[in-house]
mmCIF file of C-alpha atoms and ligand atoms in Angstrom:
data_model
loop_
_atom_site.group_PDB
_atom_site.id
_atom_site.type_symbol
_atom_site.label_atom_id
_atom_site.label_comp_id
_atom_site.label_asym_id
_atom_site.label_seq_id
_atom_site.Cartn_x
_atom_site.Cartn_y
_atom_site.Cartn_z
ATOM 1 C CA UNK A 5 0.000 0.000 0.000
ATOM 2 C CA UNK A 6 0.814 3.232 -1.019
ATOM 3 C CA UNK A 7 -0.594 6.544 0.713
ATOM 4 C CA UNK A 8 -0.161 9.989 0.585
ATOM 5 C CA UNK A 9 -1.759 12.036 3.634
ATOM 6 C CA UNK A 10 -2.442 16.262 2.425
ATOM 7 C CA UNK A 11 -3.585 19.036 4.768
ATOM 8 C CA UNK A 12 -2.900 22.220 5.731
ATOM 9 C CA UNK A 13 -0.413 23.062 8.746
ATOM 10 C CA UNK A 14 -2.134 22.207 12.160
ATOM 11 C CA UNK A 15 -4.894 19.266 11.113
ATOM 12 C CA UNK A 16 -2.898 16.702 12.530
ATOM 13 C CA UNK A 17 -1.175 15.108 9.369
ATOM 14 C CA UNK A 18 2.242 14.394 11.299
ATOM 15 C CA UNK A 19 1.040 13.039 14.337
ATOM 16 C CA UNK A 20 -1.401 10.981 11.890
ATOM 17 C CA UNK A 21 1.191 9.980 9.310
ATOM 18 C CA UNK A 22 3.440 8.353 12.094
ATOM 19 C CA UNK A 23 0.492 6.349 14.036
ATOM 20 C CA UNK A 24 -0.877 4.993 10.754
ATOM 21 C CA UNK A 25 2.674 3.620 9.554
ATOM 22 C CA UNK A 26 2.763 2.122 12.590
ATOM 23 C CA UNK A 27 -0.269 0.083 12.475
ATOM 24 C CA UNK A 28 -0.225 -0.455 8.858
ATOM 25 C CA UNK A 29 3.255 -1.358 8.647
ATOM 26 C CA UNK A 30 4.441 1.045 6.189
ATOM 27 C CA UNK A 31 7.554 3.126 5.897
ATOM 28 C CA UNK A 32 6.631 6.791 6.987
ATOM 29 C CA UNK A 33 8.946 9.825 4.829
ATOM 30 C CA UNK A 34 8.507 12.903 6.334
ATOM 31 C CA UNK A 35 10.456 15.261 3.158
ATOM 32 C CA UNK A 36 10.842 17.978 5.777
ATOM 33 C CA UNK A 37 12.006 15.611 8.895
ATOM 34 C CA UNK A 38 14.785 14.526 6.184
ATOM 35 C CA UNK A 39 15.654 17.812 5.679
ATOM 36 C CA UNK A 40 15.763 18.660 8.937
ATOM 37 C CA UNK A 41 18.163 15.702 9.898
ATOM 38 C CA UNK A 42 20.419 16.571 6.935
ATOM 39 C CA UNK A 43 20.453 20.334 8.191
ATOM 40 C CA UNK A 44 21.459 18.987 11.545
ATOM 41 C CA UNK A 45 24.348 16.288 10.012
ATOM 42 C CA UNK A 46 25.729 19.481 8.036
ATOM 43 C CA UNK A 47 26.123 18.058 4.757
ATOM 44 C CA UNK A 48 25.991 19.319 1.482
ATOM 45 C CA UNK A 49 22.250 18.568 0.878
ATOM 46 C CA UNK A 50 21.347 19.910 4.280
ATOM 47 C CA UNK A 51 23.235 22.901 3.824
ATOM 48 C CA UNK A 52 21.307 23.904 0.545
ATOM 49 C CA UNK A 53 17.600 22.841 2.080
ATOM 50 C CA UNK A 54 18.722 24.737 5.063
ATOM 51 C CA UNK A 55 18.976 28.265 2.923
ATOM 52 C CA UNK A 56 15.019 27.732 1.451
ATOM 53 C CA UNK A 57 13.616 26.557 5.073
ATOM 54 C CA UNK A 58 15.007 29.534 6.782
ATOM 55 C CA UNK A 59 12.996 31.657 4.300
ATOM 56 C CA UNK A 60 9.727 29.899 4.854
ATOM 57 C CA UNK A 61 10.490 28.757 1.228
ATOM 58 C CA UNK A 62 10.296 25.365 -0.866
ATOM 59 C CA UNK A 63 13.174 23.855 -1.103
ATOM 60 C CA UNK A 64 13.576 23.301 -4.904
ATOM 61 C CA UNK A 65 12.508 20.223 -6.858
ATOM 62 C CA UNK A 66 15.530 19.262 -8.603
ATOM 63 C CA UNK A 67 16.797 18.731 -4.940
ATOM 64 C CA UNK A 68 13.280 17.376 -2.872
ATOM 65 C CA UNK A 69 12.560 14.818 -6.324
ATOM 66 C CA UNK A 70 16.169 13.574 -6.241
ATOM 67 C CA UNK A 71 16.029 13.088 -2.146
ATOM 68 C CA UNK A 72 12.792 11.292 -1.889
ATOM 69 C CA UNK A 73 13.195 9.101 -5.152
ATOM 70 C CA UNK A 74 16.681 7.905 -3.523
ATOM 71 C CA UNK A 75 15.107 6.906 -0.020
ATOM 72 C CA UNK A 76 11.599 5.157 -1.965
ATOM 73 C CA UNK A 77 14.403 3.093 -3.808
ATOM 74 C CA UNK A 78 15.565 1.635 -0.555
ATOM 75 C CA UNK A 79 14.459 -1.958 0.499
ATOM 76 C CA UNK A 80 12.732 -1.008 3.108
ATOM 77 C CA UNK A 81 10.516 1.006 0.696
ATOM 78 C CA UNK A 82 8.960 -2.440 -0.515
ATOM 79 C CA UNK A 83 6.414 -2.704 2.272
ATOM 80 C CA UNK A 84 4.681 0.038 1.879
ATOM 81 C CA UNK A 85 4.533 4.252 2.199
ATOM 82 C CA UNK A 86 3.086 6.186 4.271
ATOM 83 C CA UNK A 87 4.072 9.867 2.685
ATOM 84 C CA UNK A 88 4.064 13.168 4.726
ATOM 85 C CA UNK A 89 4.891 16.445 2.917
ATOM 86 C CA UNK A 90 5.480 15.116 -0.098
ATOM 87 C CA UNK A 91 4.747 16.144 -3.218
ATOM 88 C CA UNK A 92 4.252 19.980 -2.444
ATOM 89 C CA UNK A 93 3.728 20.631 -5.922
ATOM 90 C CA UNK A 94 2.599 18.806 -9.277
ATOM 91 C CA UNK A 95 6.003 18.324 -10.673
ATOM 92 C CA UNK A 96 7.240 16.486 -7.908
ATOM 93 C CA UNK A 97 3.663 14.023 -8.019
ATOM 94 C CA UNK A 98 4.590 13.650 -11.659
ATOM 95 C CA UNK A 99 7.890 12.211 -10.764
ATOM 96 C CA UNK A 100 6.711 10.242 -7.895
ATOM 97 C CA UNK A 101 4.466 8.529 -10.307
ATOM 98 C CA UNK A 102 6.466 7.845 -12.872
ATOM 99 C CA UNK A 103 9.163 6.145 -10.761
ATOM 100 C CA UNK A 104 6.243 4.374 -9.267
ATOM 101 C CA UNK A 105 4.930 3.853 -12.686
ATOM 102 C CA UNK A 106 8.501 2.039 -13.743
ATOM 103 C CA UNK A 107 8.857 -0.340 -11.171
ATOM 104 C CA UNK A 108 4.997 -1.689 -11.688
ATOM 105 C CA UNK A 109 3.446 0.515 -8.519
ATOM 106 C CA UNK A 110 1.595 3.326 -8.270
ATOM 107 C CA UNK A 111 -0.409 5.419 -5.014
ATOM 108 C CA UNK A 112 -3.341 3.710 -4.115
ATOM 109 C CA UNK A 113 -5.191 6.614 -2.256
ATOM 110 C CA UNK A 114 -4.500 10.329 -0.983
ATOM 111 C CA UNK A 115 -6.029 11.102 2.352
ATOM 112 C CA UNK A 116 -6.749 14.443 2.418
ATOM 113 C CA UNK A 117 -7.373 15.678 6.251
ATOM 114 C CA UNK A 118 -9.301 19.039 6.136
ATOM 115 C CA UNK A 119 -10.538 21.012 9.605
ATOM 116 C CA UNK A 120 -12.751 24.101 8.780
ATOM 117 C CA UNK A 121 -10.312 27.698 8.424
ATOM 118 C CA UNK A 122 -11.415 29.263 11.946
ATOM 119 C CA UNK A 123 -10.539 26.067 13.866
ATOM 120 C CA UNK A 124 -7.091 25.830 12.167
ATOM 121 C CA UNK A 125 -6.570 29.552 13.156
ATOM 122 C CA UNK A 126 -7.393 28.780 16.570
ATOM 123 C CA UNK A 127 -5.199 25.970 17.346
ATOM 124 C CA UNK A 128 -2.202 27.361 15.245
ATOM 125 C CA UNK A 129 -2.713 30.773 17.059
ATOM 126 C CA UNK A 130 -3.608 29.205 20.721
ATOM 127 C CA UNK A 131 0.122 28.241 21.933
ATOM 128 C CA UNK A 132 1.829 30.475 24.447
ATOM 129 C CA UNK A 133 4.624 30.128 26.509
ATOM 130 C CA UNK A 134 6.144 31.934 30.127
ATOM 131 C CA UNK A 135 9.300 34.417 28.979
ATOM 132 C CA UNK A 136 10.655 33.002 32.550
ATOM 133 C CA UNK A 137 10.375 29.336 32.760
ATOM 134 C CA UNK A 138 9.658 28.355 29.402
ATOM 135 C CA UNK A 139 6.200 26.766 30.440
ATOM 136 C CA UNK A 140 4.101 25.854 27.310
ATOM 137 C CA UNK A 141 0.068 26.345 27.307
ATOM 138 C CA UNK A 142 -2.505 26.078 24.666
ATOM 139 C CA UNK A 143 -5.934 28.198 24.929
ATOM 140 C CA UNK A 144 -7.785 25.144 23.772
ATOM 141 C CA UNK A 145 -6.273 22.188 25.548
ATOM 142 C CA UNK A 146 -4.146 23.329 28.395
ATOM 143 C CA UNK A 147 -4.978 26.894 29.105
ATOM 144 C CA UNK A 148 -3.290 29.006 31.978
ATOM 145 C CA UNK A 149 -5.237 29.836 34.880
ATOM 146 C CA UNK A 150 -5.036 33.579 34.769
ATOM 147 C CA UNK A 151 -4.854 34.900 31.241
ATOM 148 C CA UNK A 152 -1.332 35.760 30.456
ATOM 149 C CA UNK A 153 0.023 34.490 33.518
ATOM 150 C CA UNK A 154 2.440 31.390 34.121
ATOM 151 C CA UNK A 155 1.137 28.512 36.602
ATOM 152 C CA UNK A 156 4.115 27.605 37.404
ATOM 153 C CA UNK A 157 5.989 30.993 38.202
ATOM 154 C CA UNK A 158 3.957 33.458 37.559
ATOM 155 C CA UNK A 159 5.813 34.692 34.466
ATOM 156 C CA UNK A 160 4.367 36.830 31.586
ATOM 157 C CA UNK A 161 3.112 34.548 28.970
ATOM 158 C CA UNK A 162 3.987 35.314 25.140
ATOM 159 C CA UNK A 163 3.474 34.498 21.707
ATOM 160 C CA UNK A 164 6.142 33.090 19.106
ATOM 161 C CA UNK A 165 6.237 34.882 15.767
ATOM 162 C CA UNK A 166 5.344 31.850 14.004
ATOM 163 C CA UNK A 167 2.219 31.307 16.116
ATOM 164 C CA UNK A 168 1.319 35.369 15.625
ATOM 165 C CA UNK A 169 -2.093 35.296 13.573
ATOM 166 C CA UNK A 170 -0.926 37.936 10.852
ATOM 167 C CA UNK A 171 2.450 35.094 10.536
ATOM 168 C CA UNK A 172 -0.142 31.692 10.524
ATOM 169 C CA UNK A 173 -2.576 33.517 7.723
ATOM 170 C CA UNK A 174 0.232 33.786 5.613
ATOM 171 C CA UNK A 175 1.442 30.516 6.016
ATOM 172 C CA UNK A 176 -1.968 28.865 5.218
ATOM 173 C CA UNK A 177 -2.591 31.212 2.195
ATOM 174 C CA UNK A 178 1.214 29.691 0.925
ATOM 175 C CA UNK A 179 -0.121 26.301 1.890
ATOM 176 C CA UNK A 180 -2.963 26.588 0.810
ATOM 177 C CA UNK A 181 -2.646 27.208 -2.610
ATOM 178 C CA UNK A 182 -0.202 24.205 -3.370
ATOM 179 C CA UNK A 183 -2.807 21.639 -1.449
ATOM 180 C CA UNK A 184 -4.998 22.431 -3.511
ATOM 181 C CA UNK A 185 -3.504 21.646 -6.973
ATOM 182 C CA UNK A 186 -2.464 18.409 -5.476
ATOM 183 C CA UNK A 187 -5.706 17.424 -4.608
ATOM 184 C CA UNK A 188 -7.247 18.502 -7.640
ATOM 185 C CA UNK A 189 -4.382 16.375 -9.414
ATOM 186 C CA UNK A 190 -4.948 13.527 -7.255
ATOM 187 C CA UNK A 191 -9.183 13.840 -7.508
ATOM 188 C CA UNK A 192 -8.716 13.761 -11.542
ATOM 189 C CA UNK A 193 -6.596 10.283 -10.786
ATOM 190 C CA UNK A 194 -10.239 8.904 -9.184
ATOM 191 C CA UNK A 195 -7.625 8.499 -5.449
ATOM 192 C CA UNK A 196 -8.279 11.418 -3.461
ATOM 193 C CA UNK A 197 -10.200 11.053 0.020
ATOM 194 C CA UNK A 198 -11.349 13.725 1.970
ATOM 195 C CA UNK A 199 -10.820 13.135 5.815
ATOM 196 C CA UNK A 200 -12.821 15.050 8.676
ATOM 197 C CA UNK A 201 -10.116 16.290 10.705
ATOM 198 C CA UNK A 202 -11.855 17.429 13.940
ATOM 199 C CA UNK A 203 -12.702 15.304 16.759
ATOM 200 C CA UNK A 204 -9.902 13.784 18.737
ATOM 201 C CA UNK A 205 -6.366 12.124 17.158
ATOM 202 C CA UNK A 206 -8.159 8.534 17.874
ATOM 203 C CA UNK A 207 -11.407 9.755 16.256
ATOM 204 C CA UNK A 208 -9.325 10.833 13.093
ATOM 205 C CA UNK A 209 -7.000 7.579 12.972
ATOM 206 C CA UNK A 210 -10.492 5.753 13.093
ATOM 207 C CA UNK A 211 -11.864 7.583 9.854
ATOM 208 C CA UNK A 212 -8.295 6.944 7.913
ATOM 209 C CA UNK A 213 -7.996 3.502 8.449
ATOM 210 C CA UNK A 214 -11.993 3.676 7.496
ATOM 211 C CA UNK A 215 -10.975 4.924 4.055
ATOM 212 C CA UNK A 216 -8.629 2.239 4.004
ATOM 213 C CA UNK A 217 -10.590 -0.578 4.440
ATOM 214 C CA UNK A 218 -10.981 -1.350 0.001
ATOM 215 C CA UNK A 219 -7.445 -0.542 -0.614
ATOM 216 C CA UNK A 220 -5.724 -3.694 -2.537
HETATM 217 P P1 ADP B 5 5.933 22.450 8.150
HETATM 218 O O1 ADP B 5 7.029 22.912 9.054
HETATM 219 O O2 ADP B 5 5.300 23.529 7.323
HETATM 220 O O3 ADP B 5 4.941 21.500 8.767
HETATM 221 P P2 ADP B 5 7.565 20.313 7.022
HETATM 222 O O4 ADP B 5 8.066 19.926 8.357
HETATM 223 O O5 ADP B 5 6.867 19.275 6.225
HETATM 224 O O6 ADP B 5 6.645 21.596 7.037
HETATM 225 O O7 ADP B 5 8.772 20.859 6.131
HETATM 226 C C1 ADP B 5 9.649 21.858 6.599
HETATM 227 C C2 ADP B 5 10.299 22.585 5.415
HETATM 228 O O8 ADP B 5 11.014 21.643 4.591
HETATM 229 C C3 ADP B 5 9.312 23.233 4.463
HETATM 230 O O9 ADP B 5 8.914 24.496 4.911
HETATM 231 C C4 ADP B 5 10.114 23.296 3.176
HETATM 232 O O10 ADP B 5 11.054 24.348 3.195
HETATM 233 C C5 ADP B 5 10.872 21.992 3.215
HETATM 234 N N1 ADP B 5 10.128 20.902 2.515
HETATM 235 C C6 ADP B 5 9.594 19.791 3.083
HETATM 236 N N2 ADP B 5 9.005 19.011 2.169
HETATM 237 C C7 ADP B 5 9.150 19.652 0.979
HETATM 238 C C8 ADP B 5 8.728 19.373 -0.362
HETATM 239 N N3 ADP B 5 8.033 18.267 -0.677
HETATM 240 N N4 ADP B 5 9.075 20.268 -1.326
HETATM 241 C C9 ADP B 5 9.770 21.372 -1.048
HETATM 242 N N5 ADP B 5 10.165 21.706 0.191
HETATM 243 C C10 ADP B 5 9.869 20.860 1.199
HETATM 244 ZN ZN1 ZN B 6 6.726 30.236 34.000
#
């Protein structure tokens, strides 16, 4: 089996990715944890992802195609993928296929995880955390006591940049507009599967493995 999980930043699709590889025994690729480790190990590939992730860019295809075609080519590729954050754009599901395509595979099904705009806003917006301590809260599931306040020390609580609503619009616009043109590319291919995102991480892992159920 071959699976492809889409969604915008905050419904889930990482925490979701790894728990269904898991159970279905598939080999989860996270393109950006790869990038992330190469980053970290300093070499040459690493170096030049590092340059477009620091910019809140794509990295560029000729580099993302050549990474993730490399890794699917591994043996451990032959049970089964479980993709996350990859393709980002419709050249890079054109060469997915047709390296699928030569070896006699192909994607069975796109699961496309989608949570209405204003909740995504709110949980992408909701984390704060004490300037002192370093405490983390989140408005919707582990809210301070006293607004703006620190439980534990009584610190000021603040907002990172990145979760700063003006900073999280922008990154679902960006997001948004390459999700999609994947899933229209996917829907034309009769594989694409919307997937309620709201309700609790069980609740969603429930309504994948649902829309798994027919896959060969
Ligand atoms: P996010 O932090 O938005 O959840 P990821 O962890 O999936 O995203 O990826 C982090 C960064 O790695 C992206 O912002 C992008 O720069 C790069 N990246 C990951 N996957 C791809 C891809 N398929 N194509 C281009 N760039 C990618
Ligand atoms: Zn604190």
């Amino acid at each position: 089996m071959r699976l492809i999980l889409l969604g915008l930043p905050g419904v889930g699709k990482g925490t979701q990715a790894k728990i269904l590889a898991t159970r279905q025994g598939l080999l989860h690729i996270s393109t950006g944890d790869m990038f992330r480790e190469a980053a970290a190990a300093g070499t040459e590939l690493g170096k030049r992802a590092q340059e477009f992730m620091s910019a809140g860019a794509l990295v560029p295809d000729e580099v993302t195609i050549g990474m993730l075609l490399e890794r699917i080519a591994q043996p451990d590729a032959a049970k089964g993928l479980m993709l996350d954050g990859f393709p980002r754009t419709i050249p890079q599901a054109e060469a997915l296929d047709a390296a699928l395509a030569k070896q006699g595979d192909q994607i069975d099904r796109v699961l496309y995880i989608q949570v209405p705009e204003a909740e995504l806003v709110a949980r992408l917006t909701g984390r704060w955390s004490c300037s002192n301590c370093g405490a983390i809260y989140h408005m919707q599931s582990k809210p301070p006591k006293a607004a703006g306040v620190c439980d534990e020390c009584g610190g000021a609580l603040s907002q990172r940049a990145d979760d700063q609503p003006a900073t999280v619009n922008a990154r679902l616009d960006t997001n948004r507009a390459w999700t999609e043109a994947l899933a229209e590319f996917y829907g034309k291919q009769g594989k694409l599967e919307a997937i309620d995102g709201t309700g609790s991480p069980d609740d969603i892992t429930a309504r994948l493995e649902g829309a798994l159920a027919n896959v060969s």
